[in-house]
Short mmCIF file of C-alpha atoms in Angstrom, two decimals:
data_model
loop_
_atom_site.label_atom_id
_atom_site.label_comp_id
_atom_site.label_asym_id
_atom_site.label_seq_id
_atom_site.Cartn_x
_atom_site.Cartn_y
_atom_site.Cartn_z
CA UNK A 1 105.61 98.60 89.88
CA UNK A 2 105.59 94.79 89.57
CA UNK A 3 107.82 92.35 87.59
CA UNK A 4 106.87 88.58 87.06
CA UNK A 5 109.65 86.53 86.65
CA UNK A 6 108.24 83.00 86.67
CA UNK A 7 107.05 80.93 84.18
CA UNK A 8 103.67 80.18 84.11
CA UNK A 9 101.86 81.63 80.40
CA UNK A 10 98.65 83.12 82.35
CA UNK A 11 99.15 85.80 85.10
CA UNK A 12 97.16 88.30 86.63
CA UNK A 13 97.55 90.84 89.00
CA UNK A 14 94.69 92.33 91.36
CA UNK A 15 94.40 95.90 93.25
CA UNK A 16 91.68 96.80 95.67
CA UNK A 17 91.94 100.10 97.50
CA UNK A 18 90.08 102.35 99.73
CA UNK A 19 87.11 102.19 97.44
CA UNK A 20 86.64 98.80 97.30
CA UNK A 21 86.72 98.60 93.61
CA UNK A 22 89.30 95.42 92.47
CA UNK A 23 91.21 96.10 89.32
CA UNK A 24 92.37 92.86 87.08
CA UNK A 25 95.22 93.40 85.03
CA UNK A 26 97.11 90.65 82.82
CA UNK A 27 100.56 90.97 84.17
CA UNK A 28 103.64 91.03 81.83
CA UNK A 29 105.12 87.84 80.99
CA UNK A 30 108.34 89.38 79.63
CA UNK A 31 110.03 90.37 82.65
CA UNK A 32 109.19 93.99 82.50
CA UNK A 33 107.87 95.96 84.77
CA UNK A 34 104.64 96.65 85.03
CA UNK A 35 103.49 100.23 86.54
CA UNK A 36 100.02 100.01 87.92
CA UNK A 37 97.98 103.17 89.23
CA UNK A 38 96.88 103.88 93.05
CA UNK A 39 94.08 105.92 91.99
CA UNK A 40 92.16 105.82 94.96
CA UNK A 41 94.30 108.01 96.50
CA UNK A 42 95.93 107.58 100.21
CA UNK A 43 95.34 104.56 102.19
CA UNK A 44 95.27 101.05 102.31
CA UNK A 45 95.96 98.89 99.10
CA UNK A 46 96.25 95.02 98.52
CA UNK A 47 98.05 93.93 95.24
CA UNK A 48 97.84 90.25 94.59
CA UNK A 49 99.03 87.80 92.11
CA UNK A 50 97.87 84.89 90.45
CA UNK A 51 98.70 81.91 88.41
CA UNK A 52 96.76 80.07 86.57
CA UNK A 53 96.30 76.84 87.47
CA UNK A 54 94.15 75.22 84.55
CA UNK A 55 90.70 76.51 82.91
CA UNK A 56 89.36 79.58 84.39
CA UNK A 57 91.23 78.59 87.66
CA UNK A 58 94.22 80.63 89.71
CA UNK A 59 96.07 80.25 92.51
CA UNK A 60 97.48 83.21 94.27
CA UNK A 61 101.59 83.56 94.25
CA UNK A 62 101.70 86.63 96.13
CA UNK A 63 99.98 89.10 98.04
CA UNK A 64 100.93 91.76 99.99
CA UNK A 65 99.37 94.67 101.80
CA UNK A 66 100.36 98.37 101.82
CA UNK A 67 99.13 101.85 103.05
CA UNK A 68 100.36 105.12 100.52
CA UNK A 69 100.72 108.42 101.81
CA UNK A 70 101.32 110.28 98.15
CA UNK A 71 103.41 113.76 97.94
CA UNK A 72 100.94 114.47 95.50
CA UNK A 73 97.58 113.82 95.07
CA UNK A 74 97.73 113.68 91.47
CA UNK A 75 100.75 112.11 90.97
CA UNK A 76 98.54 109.07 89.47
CA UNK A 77 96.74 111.07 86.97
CA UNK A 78 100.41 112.52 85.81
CA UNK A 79 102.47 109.92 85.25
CA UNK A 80 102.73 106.92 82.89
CA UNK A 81 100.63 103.69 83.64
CA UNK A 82 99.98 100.39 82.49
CA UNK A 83 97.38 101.49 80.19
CA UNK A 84 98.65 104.83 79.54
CA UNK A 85 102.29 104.21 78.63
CA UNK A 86 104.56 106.87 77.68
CA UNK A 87 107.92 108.44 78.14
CA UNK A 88 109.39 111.68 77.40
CA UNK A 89 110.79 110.44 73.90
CA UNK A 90 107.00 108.15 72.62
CA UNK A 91 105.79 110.05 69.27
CA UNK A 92 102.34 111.01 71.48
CA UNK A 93 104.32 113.14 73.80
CA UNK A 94 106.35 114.86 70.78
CA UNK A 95 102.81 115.44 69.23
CA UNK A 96 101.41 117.12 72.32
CA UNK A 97 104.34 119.53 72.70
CA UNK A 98 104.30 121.30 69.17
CA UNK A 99 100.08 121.18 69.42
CA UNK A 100 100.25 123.42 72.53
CA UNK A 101 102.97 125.15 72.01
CA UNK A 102 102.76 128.62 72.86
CA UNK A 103 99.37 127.76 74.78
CA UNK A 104 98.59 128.32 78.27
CA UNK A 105 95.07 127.80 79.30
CA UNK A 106 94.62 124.22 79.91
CA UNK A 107 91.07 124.40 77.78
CA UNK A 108 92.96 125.54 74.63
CA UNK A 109 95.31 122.76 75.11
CA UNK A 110 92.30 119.99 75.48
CA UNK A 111 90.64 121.27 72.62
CA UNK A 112 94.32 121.10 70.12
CA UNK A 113 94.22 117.88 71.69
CA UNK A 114 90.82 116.51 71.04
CA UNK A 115 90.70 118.85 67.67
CA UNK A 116 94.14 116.63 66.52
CA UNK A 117 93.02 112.87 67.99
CA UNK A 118 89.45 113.27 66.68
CA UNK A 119 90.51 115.09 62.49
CA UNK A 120 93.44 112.60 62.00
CA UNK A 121 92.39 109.20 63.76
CA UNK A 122 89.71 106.74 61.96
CA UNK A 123 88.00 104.06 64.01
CA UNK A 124 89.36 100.30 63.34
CA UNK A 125 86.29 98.39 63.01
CA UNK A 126 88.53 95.20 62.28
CA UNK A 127 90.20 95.21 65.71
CA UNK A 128 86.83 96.48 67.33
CA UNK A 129 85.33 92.37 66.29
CA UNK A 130 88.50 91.08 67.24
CA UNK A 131 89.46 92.62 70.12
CA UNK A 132 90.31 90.16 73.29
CA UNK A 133 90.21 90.70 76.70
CA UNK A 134 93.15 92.00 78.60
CA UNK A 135 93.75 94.41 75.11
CA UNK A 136 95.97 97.50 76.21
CA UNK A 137 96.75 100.38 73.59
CA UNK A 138 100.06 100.64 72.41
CA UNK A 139 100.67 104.66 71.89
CA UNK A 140 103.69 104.97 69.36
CA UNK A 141 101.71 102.31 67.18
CA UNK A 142 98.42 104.33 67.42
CA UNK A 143 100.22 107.68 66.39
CA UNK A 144 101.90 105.82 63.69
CA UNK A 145 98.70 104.00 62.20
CA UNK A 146 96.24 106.79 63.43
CA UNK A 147 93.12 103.99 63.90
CA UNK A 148 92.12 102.47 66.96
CA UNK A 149 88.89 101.34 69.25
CA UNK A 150 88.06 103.63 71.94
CA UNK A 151 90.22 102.67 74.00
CA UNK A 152 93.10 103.86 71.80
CA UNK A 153 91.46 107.45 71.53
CA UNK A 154 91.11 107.65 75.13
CA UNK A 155 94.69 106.49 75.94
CA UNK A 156 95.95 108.74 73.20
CA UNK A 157 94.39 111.72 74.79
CA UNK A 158 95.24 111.09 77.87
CA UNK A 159 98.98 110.63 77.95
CA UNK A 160 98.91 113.60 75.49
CA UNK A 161 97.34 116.21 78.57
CA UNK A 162 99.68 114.60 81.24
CA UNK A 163 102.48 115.24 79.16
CA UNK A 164 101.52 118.38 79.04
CA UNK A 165 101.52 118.50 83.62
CA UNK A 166 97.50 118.25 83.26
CA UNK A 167 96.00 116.04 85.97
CA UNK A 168 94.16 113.61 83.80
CA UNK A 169 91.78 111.24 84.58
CA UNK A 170 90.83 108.50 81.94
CA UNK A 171 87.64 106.64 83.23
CA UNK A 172 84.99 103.90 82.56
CA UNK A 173 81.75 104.16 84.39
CA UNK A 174 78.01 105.24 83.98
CA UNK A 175 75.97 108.55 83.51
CA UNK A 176 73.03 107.34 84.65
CA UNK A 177 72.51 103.76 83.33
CA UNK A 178 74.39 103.94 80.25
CA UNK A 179 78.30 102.90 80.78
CA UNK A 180 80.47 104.83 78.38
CA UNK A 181 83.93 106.44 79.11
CA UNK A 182 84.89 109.97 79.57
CA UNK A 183 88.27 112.08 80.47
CA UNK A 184 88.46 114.04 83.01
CA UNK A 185 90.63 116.81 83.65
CA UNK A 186 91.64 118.93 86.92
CA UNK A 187 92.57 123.12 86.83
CA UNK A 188 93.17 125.23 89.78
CA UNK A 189 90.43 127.18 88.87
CA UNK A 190 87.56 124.63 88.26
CA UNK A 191 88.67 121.63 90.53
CA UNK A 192 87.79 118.67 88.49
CA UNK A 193 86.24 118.94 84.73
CA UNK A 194 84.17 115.69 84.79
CA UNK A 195 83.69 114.32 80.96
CA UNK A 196 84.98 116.70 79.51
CA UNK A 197 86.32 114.51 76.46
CA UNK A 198 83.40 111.81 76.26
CA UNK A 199 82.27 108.91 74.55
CA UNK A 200 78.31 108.80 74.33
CA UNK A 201 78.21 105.63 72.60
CA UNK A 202 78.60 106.22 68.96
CA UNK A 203 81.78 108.34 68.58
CA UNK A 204 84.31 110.89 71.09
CA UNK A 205 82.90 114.50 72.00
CA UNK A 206 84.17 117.31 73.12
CA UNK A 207 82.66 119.70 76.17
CA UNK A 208 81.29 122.94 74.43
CA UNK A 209 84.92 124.97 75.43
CA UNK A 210 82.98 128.55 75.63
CA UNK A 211 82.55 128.28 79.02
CA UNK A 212 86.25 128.85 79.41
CA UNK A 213 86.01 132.51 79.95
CA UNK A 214 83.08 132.93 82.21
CA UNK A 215 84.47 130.61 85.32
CA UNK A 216 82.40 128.88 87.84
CA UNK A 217 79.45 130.83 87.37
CA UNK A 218 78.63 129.65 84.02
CA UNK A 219 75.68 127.30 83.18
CA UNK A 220 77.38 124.95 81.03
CA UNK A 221 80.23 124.36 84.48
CA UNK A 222 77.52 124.17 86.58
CA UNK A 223 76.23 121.01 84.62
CA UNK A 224 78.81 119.27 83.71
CA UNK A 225 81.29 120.16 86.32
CA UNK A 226 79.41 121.24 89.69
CA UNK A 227 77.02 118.30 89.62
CA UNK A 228 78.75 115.01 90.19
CA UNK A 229 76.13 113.06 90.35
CA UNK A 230 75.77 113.29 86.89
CA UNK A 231 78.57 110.73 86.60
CA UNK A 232 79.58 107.79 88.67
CA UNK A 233 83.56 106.56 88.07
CA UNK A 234 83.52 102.76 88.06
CA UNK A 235 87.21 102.68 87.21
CA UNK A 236 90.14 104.98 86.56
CA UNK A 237 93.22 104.81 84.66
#
């Protein structure tokens, strides 16, 4: 978590872990705190901040190194983040209780999930040509307007399987050449379900479910699931 208390209109914060990958965030002006994901996992981090200076320019304010040892390895794919932000009482989690209620298999719960997101939200072209950098979905306003870009669908489902103690992964990368985003989701039975929510592009699918009875030997795991080189994760959320 990280709070900016100065007062300079333009900050950003940076994050480069064991991967190498940096992530940019736009860091709250309003004195709030910001909670930012360590999703690669244990080791070392460096979290830095920045000021803008004039133009495109920044000077760094402060930067600090860490190493994380996490309890729980998917304690970042469970709780509330920056660009998943939720609490026990935001509209998306109330929604994602009474749609699995009375389910247990973590497929049937993805599939109320997607089923609900997908039938009741429309895509907002508007915002899609407006949209500026630095955007980040704001989940009680989605559920109330049902509309959104991509983004909004993604963060929508997302904080809707965590609430639900589903190890969730929301993440932008490539299959192949193509970069589109996908959700990934992790069972004790499977390991991790890569894409199985995915965008291809033109609109949000969902992972043929059938497979759900006939565990790891199935065809349609071994494809999507067993092969990970199918996908490559740029970032994750």
């Amino acid at each position: 978590m990280l709070k900016y208390s100065g007062s300079n209109q333009k900050v950003k914060t940076q994050i480069t872990g064991v991967s190498g990958t940096t992530y940019t965030y736009n860091q709250s002006l309003t004195g709030v705190w910001d909670v930012y994901p360590l999703t690669d996992g244990n080791g070392g981090y460096k979290i830095s901040v920045f000021e803008n200076i004039s133009g495109t320019s920044y000077a760094t304010v402060f930067s600090y190194s860490l190493t994380v040892s996490l309890k729980d390895e998917f304690a970042p794919f469970l709780l509330s983040n920056k660009y998943v932000n939720y609490s026990s009482s935001s509209k998306v989690v109330k929604k994602s209780t009474e749609l699995c209620a009375g389910k247990t298999a973590i497929l049937g719960k993805i599939k109320v999930v997607y089923e609900y997101v997908i039938g009741n939200f429309t895509y907002d072209y508007k915002l899609a040509k407006t949209v500026q950098s630095g955007y980040i979905p704001d989940l009680d306003a989605d559920m109330e307007k049902k509309s959104g870009i991509c983004f909004d669908y993604a963060a929508v489902m997302t904080a809707m399987l965590r609430s639900q103690g589903i190890p969730t992964k929301m993440v932008f990368g490539y299959t192949g050449e193509v970069y589109h985003a996908w959700i990934s989701v992790y069972s004790a039975e499977t390991g991790w379900m890569n894409s199985v929510i995915y965008f291809n592009g033109k609109e949000w699918k969902l992972m043929d479910p059938t497979f759900a009875s006939s565990g790891k030997s199935s065809a349609a795991i071994m494809k999507y699931i067993g092969n990970g080189k199918n996908y490559t994760a740029k970032y994750l959320y």
